[in-house]
Amino acid sequence: MPDFTQDRRLRILSTSDLAGIDISLEDVLATVEGAYRTLADGLSDNPRKLTVKPGDGHSVSYAMLGRDGTREVVAVKTSYKHGLDKGREEQHYYTTLSLYDDVTGLPVALLDCSRVGSLRTPAVSALLARELAVPDARTALVIGTGTQGRLALPFLVTALPGLERLMVSGTHPDGLAAVEREIRDRFPRRDVEIVSDLRAAAGEADVIVATAGGHTPAAVEAEWLKEGALSVLVGHGLAPSTLHRADRVIATSEAQMNLTGTDMADAQGKLPAVDCEFPAVLAGSAAGRVSSNERIFAYNSGLVVTDIALGHRFAQLALDAGLGTEVALWQ
């Protein structure tokens, strides 16, 4: 275990530093789940994110402050995406996480948060599926093949090993190939079915995870869903009807859903109230699925406490390996 208390130099962990760290999907799931349970116990703080977006919508910026009560770490995450009015190849995205030890008052690390986010979000979707899908769930559909879509199926299989049929819907050949490669590398005996008829696939899926970008033509409607289906919204790919006609609505955070889920509002600009928040479901203080035939809509918005927990885990592994560059920023 590295000693974070030596001095006030800041350890910078770059994209390449973090890329070489080996961490299992099980480790990620356990770390993220622990962050939710700590939040549910009232030991962590996760205020609503701040958002800045210009009138023409070409960019969006977020700032998130939080505290992990188990690790006793305070952190600030920033996220900036430019080119939302352009194709994926023309967009720019930068995200950072600053970690501070709340016992010693000293900095832990400043790291690129892109890999943390790429793992944290599909891990949350998998935990949602584990807790909210029908007990005999066998079929999963992922919509989108970007960063989140590529890891969604491996995490789902890790959390729900009983899944038998894995489907993906996407429009980018390279992305589809990457989804297949991720499954093949991690689960060599598993196959991925590329679907062209989204309506038919959605009607057969027990779990749907929508991760597509804002320009996607995909929009699964409520009437396409089978009885007992779980729909998880991460990005785009679900029509508002899946939310408004759901038998049960669960969000990682209702405040975050009301902030970032406005594209799912009804004609009057309203979002329905959630039945409960996911940290309470994990903690056992609120019911997730009540019956096997209800259609559940789950909103997966990022909570900074999960970034803090996983970012701190990466910082530990990186410092153990001697990675990163020390900067005397405050000296």
Coordinates of N, CA and C in Angstrom, one line a residue, residues 168-291:
V168 N -26.3 -7.2 -30.0 CA -25.8 -5.8 -30.1 C -26.4 -5.2 -31.3
S169 N -26.8 -3.9 -31.2 CA -27.4 -3.1 -32.3 C -26.5 -1.9 -32.5
G170 N -26.0 -1.7 -33.7 CA -25.2 -0.5 -33.9 C -25.0 -0.3 -35.4
T171 N -24.4 0.9 -35.7 CA -24.3 1.3 -37.1 C -22.9 1.4 -37.6
H172 N -21.9 1.3 -36.6 CA -20.5 1.5 -37.0 C -19.8 0.2 -37.1
P173 N -19.3 -0.3 -38.2 CA -18.7 -1.6 -38.4 C -17.5 -1.8 -37.4
D174 N -16.7 -0.7 -37.2 CA -15.5 -0.9 -36.3 C -16.0 -1.1 -34.9
G175 N -17.1 -0.4 -34.5 CA -17.6 -0.5 -33.2 C -18.2 -1.9 -32.9
L176 N -18.9 -2.4 -33.9 CA -19.5 -3.8 -33.8 C -18.4 -4.8 -33.7
A177 N -17.3 -4.6 -34.4 CA -16.2 -5.5 -34.3 C -15.5 -5.5 -33.0
A178 N -15.5 -4.2 -32.4 CA -14.9 -4.1 -31.1 C -15.7 -4.8 -30.0
V179 N -17.0 -4.7 -30.1 CA -17.9 -5.4 -29.2 C -17.7 -6.9 -29.2
E180 N -17.6 -7.4 -30.4 CA -17.3 -8.9 -30.6 C -15.9 -9.2 -30.0
R181 N -15.0 -8.4 -30.2 CA -13.6 -8.6 -29.7 C -13.6 -8.6 -28.2
E182 N -14.3 -7.7 -27.6 CA -14.3 -7.6 -26.1 C -14.8 -8.9 -25.5
I183 N -15.9 -9.4 -26.1 CA -16.5 -10.6 -25.5 C -15.6 -11.8 -25.8
R184 N -15.0 -11.9 -27.0 CA -14.2 -13.0 -27.4 C -12.9 -13.0 -26.5
D185 N -12.4 -11.9 -26.2 CA -11.1 -11.8 -25.4 C -11.4 -12.2 -23.9
R186 N -12.6 -11.9 -23.4 CA -12.9 -12.1 -22.0 C -13.6 -13.4 -21.8
F187 N -14.5 -13.8 -22.7 CA -15.3 -14.9 -22.6 C -15.3 -15.7 -24.0
P188 N -14.2 -16.5 -24.2 CA -14.0 -17.1 -25.5 C -15.1 -18.0 -26.0
R189 N -15.9 -18.5 -25.1 CA -17.0 -19.4 -25.5 C -18.3 -18.7 -25.8
R190 N -18.3 -17.4 -25.7 CA -19.5 -16.6 -25.9 C -19.5 -16.0 -27.3
D191 N -20.7 -15.9 -27.9 CA -20.8 -15.3 -29.2 C -21.7 -14.0 -29.0
V192 N -21.5 -13.1 -29.9 CA -22.4 -11.9 -30.0 C -23.2 -11.9 -31.3
E193 N -24.4 -11.7 -31.2 CA -25.3 -11.6 -32.3 C -25.6 -10.2 -32.7
I194 N -25.1 -9.8 -33.9 CA -25.4 -8.5 -34.5 C -26.8 -8.4 -35.1
V195 N -27.7 -7.6 -34.5 CA -29.0 -7.6 -35.0 C -29.3 -6.3 -35.9
S196 N -30.2 -6.5 -36.9 CA -30.6 -5.5 -37.7 C -32.0 -5.0 -37.5
D197 N -32.8 -5.9 -37.0 CA -34.2 -5.6 -36.7 C -34.3 -5.3 -35.2
L198 N -34.2 -4.0 -34.9 CA -34.1 -3.6 -33.5 C -35.5 -3.9 -32.8
R199 N -36.6 -3.7 -33.4 CA -37.8 -4.0 -32.8 C -38.0 -5.4 -32.4
A200 N -37.6 -6.3 -33.3 CA -37.7 -7.8 -32.9 C -36.7 -8.1 -31.8
A201 N -35.5 -7.6 -31.8 CA -34.5 -7.9 -30.8 C -35.0 -7.3 -29.4
A202 N -35.5 -6.1 -29.4 CA -36.0 -5.5 -28.2 C -37.2 -6.4 -27.6
G203 N -38.0 -6.9 -28.5 CA -39.1 -7.7 -28.0 C -38.7 -9.1 -27.4
E204 N -37.5 -9.5 -27.6 CA -37.0 -10.7 -27.1 C -36.0 -10.6 -25.9
A205 N -35.6 -9.4 -25.6 CA -34.6 -9.1 -24.6 C -35.2 -9.0 -23.2
D206 N -34.5 -9.7 -22.3 CA -34.9 -9.5 -20.9 C -34.2 -8.2 -20.3
V207 N -33.0 -7.9 -20.8 CA -32.3 -6.7 -20.4 C -31.9 -5.9 -21.6
I208 N -32.2 -4.6 -21.7 CA -31.7 -3.8 -22.7 C -30.9 -2.7 -22.1
V209 N -29.7 -2.4 -22.6 CA -28.8 -1.4 -22.2 C -28.6 -0.4 -23.3
A210 N -29.1 0.8 -23.2 CA -29.0 1.8 -24.3 C -27.8 2.7 -24.1
T211 N -26.8 2.6 -24.9 CA -25.6 3.4 -24.7 C -25.2 4.3 -25.9
A212 N -26.1 4.3 -26.9 CA -25.8 5.0 -28.2 C -25.6 6.5 -28.0
G213 N -24.9 7.1 -29.0 CA -24.7 8.5 -29.0 C -26.0 9.3 -29.4
G214 N -25.9 10.6 -29.3 CA -27.0 11.5 -29.5 C -27.6 11.4 -30.9
H215 N -26.7 11.0 -31.9 CA -27.2 11.0 -33.3 C -27.8 9.7 -33.7
T216 N -28.0 8.8 -32.8 CA -28.5 7.5 -33.2 C -29.9 7.5 -33.7
P217 N -30.3 6.7 -34.7 CA -31.7 6.6 -35.1 C -32.4 5.6 -34.2
A218 N -31.8 4.9 -33.4 CA -32.4 3.9 -32.6 C -33.3 4.5 -31.5
A219 N -34.5 4.0 -31.4 CA -35.4 4.5 -30.3 C -36.4 3.4 -30.0
V220 N -36.1 2.6 -29.1 CA -37.0 1.5 -28.7 C -38.2 2.1 -28.0
E221 N -39.4 1.6 -28.4 CA -40.6 2.1 -27.9 C -41.1 1.1 -26.8
A222 N -42.0 1.6 -25.9 CA -42.5 0.8 -24.8 C -43.2 -0.4 -25.3
E223 N -44.0 -0.3 -26.4 CA -44.8 -1.4 -26.8 C -44.0 -2.5 -27.5
W224 N -42.7 -2.2 -27.7 CA -41.9 -3.3 -28.2 C -41.4 -4.3 -27.2
L225 N -41.4 -3.8 -25.9 CA -40.8 -4.6 -24.8 C -41.6 -5.8 -24.4
K226 N -40.9 -6.8 -24.0 CA -41.6 -8.0 -23.5 C -42.0 -7.8 -22.1
E227 N -42.9 -8.6 -21.6 CA -43.3 -8.5 -20.2 C -42.1 -8.8 -19.3
G228 N -41.9 -8.0 -18.3 CA -40.8 -8.2 -17.3 C -39.4 -7.6 -17.8
A229 N -39.4 -6.9 -18.9 CA -38.1 -6.4 -19.4 C -37.6 -5.3 -18.6
L230 N -36.3 -5.3 -18.5 CA -35.5 -4.2 -17.8 C -34.9 -3.3 -18.9
S231 N -35.1 -2.0 -18.9 CA -34.5 -1.1 -19.9 C -33.6 -0.2 -19.1
V232 N -32.3 -0.1 -19.4 CA -31.3 0.7 -18.7 C -30.9 1.8 -19.7
L233 N -31.1 3.0 -19.3 CA -30.6 4.1 -20.2 C -29.3 4.7 -19.7
V234 N -28.3 4.7 -20.5 CA -27.0 5.2 -20.3 C -26.8 6.5 -21.1
G235 N -27.0 6.3 -22.4 CA -26.9 7.4 -23.4 C -28.2 7.6 -24.1
H236 N -28.3 7.0 -25.3 CA -29.5 7.2 -26.1 C -29.8 5.8 -26.7
G237 N -31.1 5.7 -27.2 CA -31.5 4.4 -27.8 C -32.8 4.0 -27.3
L238 N -33.4 4.6 -26.3 CA -34.7 4.3 -25.8 C -35.6 5.5 -26.0
A239 N -36.8 5.3 -26.5 CA -37.8 6.4 -26.6 C -38.4 6.8 -25.3
P240 N -38.8 8.0 -25.1 CA -39.4 8.4 -23.8 C -40.5 7.5 -23.3
S241 N -41.2 6.8 -24.2 CA -42.3 6.0 -23.8 C -41.9 4.9 -22.9
T242 N -40.6 4.4 -23.0 CA -40.1 3.4 -22.1 C -40.0 3.8 -20.7
L243 N -39.8 5.1 -20.5 CA -39.8 5.7 -19.2 C -41.2 6.0 -18.7
H244 N -42.0 6.7 -19.5 CA -43.3 7.1 -19.0 C -44.4 6.0 -18.9
R245 N -44.1 4.9 -19.6 CA -45.1 3.8 -19.5 C -44.5 2.6 -18.7
A246 N -43.4 2.8 -18.0 CA -42.8 1.8 -17.2 C -43.7 1.5 -16.0
D247 N -43.7 0.3 -15.5 CA -44.4 -0.1 -14.3 C -43.6 0.4 -13.1
R248 N -42.3 0.5 -13.3 CA -41.5 0.9 -12.1 C -40.3 1.7 -12.7
V249 N -39.9 2.8 -12.0 CA -38.8 3.6 -12.5 C -37.8 3.7 -11.3
I250 N -36.5 3.4 -11.6 CA -35.4 3.4 -10.7 C -34.3 4.2 -11.3
A251 N -33.7 5.1 -10.5 CA -32.6 5.9 -11.0 C -31.4 5.8 -10.0
T252 N -30.2 5.9 -10.5 CA -29.1 5.9 -9.6 C -29.2 7.2 -8.8
S253 N -29.7 8.3 -9.3 CA -30.0 9.5 -8.6 C -31.2 10.2 -9.3
E254 N -32.2 10.5 -8.6 CA -33.3 11.2 -9.2 C -32.9 12.6 -9.5
A255 N -32.1 13.3 -8.7 CA -31.7 14.6 -9.0 C -30.9 14.7 -10.3
Q256 N -30.0 13.7 -10.5 CA -29.2 13.7 -11.7 C -30.1 13.4 -12.9
M257 N -31.1 12.5 -12.8 CA -32.0 12.2 -13.9 C -32.7 13.5 -14.3
N258 N -33.2 14.3 -13.3 CA -33.9 15.5 -13.6 C -33.0 16.5 -14.3
L259 N -31.7 16.4 -14.0 CA -30.8 17.4 -14.6 C -30.3 17.0 -16.0
T260 N -30.0 15.7 -16.2 CA -29.4 15.3 -17.5 C -30.4 14.5 -18.4
G261 N -31.6 14.1 -17.9 CA -32.5 13.3 -18.6 C -33.6 14.0 -19.3
T262 N -33.5 15.3 -19.5 CA -34.5 16.2 -20.0 C -35.0 15.7 -21.4
D263 N -34.1 15.0 -22.2 CA -34.5 14.6 -23.5 C -35.6 13.5 -23.4
M264 N -35.8 13.0 -22.2 CA -36.8 11.9 -22.0 C -38.1 12.5 -21.5
A265 N -38.2 13.8 -21.4 CA -39.5 14.5 -20.9 C -40.6 14.3 -21.8
D266 N -41.9 14.4 -21.2 CA -43.1 14.2 -22.1 C -43.4 15.6 -22.8
A267 N -44.5 15.6 -23.4 CA -44.9 16.8 -24.2 C -45.0 18.1 -23.3
Q268 N -45.2 17.9 -22.1 CA -45.3 19.0 -21.1 C -44.0 19.3 -20.5
G269 N -42.9 18.6 -20.9 CA -41.6 18.9 -20.4 C -41.4 18.2 -19.0
K270 N -42.2 17.2 -18.6 CA -42.1 16.6 -17.3 C -41.5 15.2 -17.4
L271 N -40.8 14.9 -16.3 CA -40.3 13.5 -16.1 C -41.1 12.9 -14.9
P272 N -41.4 11.6 -15.0 CA -42.1 11.0 -13.8 C -41.2 10.9 -12.6
A273 N -41.8 10.8 -11.5 CA -41.0 10.6 -10.2 C -40.5 9.2 -10.2
V274 N -39.3 9.0 -9.6 CA -38.8 7.7 -9.5 C -39.4 6.9 -8.3
D275 N -39.5 5.6 -8.5 CA -40.1 4.8 -7.3 C -39.0 4.7 -6.2
C276 N -37.8 4.6 -6.6 CA -36.7 4.6 -5.6 C -35.4 4.8 -6.3
E277 N -34.3 5.1 -5.5 CA -33.0 5.2 -6.0 C -32.2 3.9 -5.8
F278 N -31.3 3.7 -6.7 CA -30.6 2.4 -6.7 C -29.7 2.1 -5.5
P279 N -29.0 3.1 -4.9 CA -28.2 2.8 -3.7 C -29.1 2.2 -2.6
A280 N -30.4 2.6 -2.5 CA -31.3 2.1 -1.5 C -31.6 0.6 -1.8
V281 N -31.7 0.3 -3.1 CA -32.0 -1.0 -3.6 C -30.9 -2.0 -3.2
L282 N -29.6 -1.5 -3.4 CA -28.5 -2.3 -3.1 C -28.4 -2.6 -1.6
A283 N -28.8 -1.5 -0.8 CA -28.7 -1.6 0.6 C -29.8 -2.4 1.2
G284 N -30.8 -2.8 0.4 CA -31.9 -3.5 0.9 C -33.0 -2.7 1.6
S285 N -32.9 -1.4 1.6 CA -33.9 -0.5 2.2 C -35.0 -0.1 1.3
A286 N -34.9 -0.5 0.0 CA -36.0 -0.2 -0.9 C -36.1 -1.4 -1.9
A287 N -37.3 -1.6 -2.4 CA -37.6 -2.7 -3.3 C -37.1 -2.4 -4.7
G288 N -36.5 -3.3 -5.3 CA -36.1 -3.1 -6.7 C -37.3 -3.6 -7.6
R289 N -37.2 -4.9 -8.0 CA -38.3 -5.5 -8.8 C -39.3 -6.0 -7.8
V290 N -40.6 -5.7 -8.0 CA -41.6 -6.1 -7.1 C -42.3 -7.4 -7.7
S291 N -42.5 -7.5 -9.0 CA -43.1 -8.6 -9.6 C -42.3 -9.0 -10.9

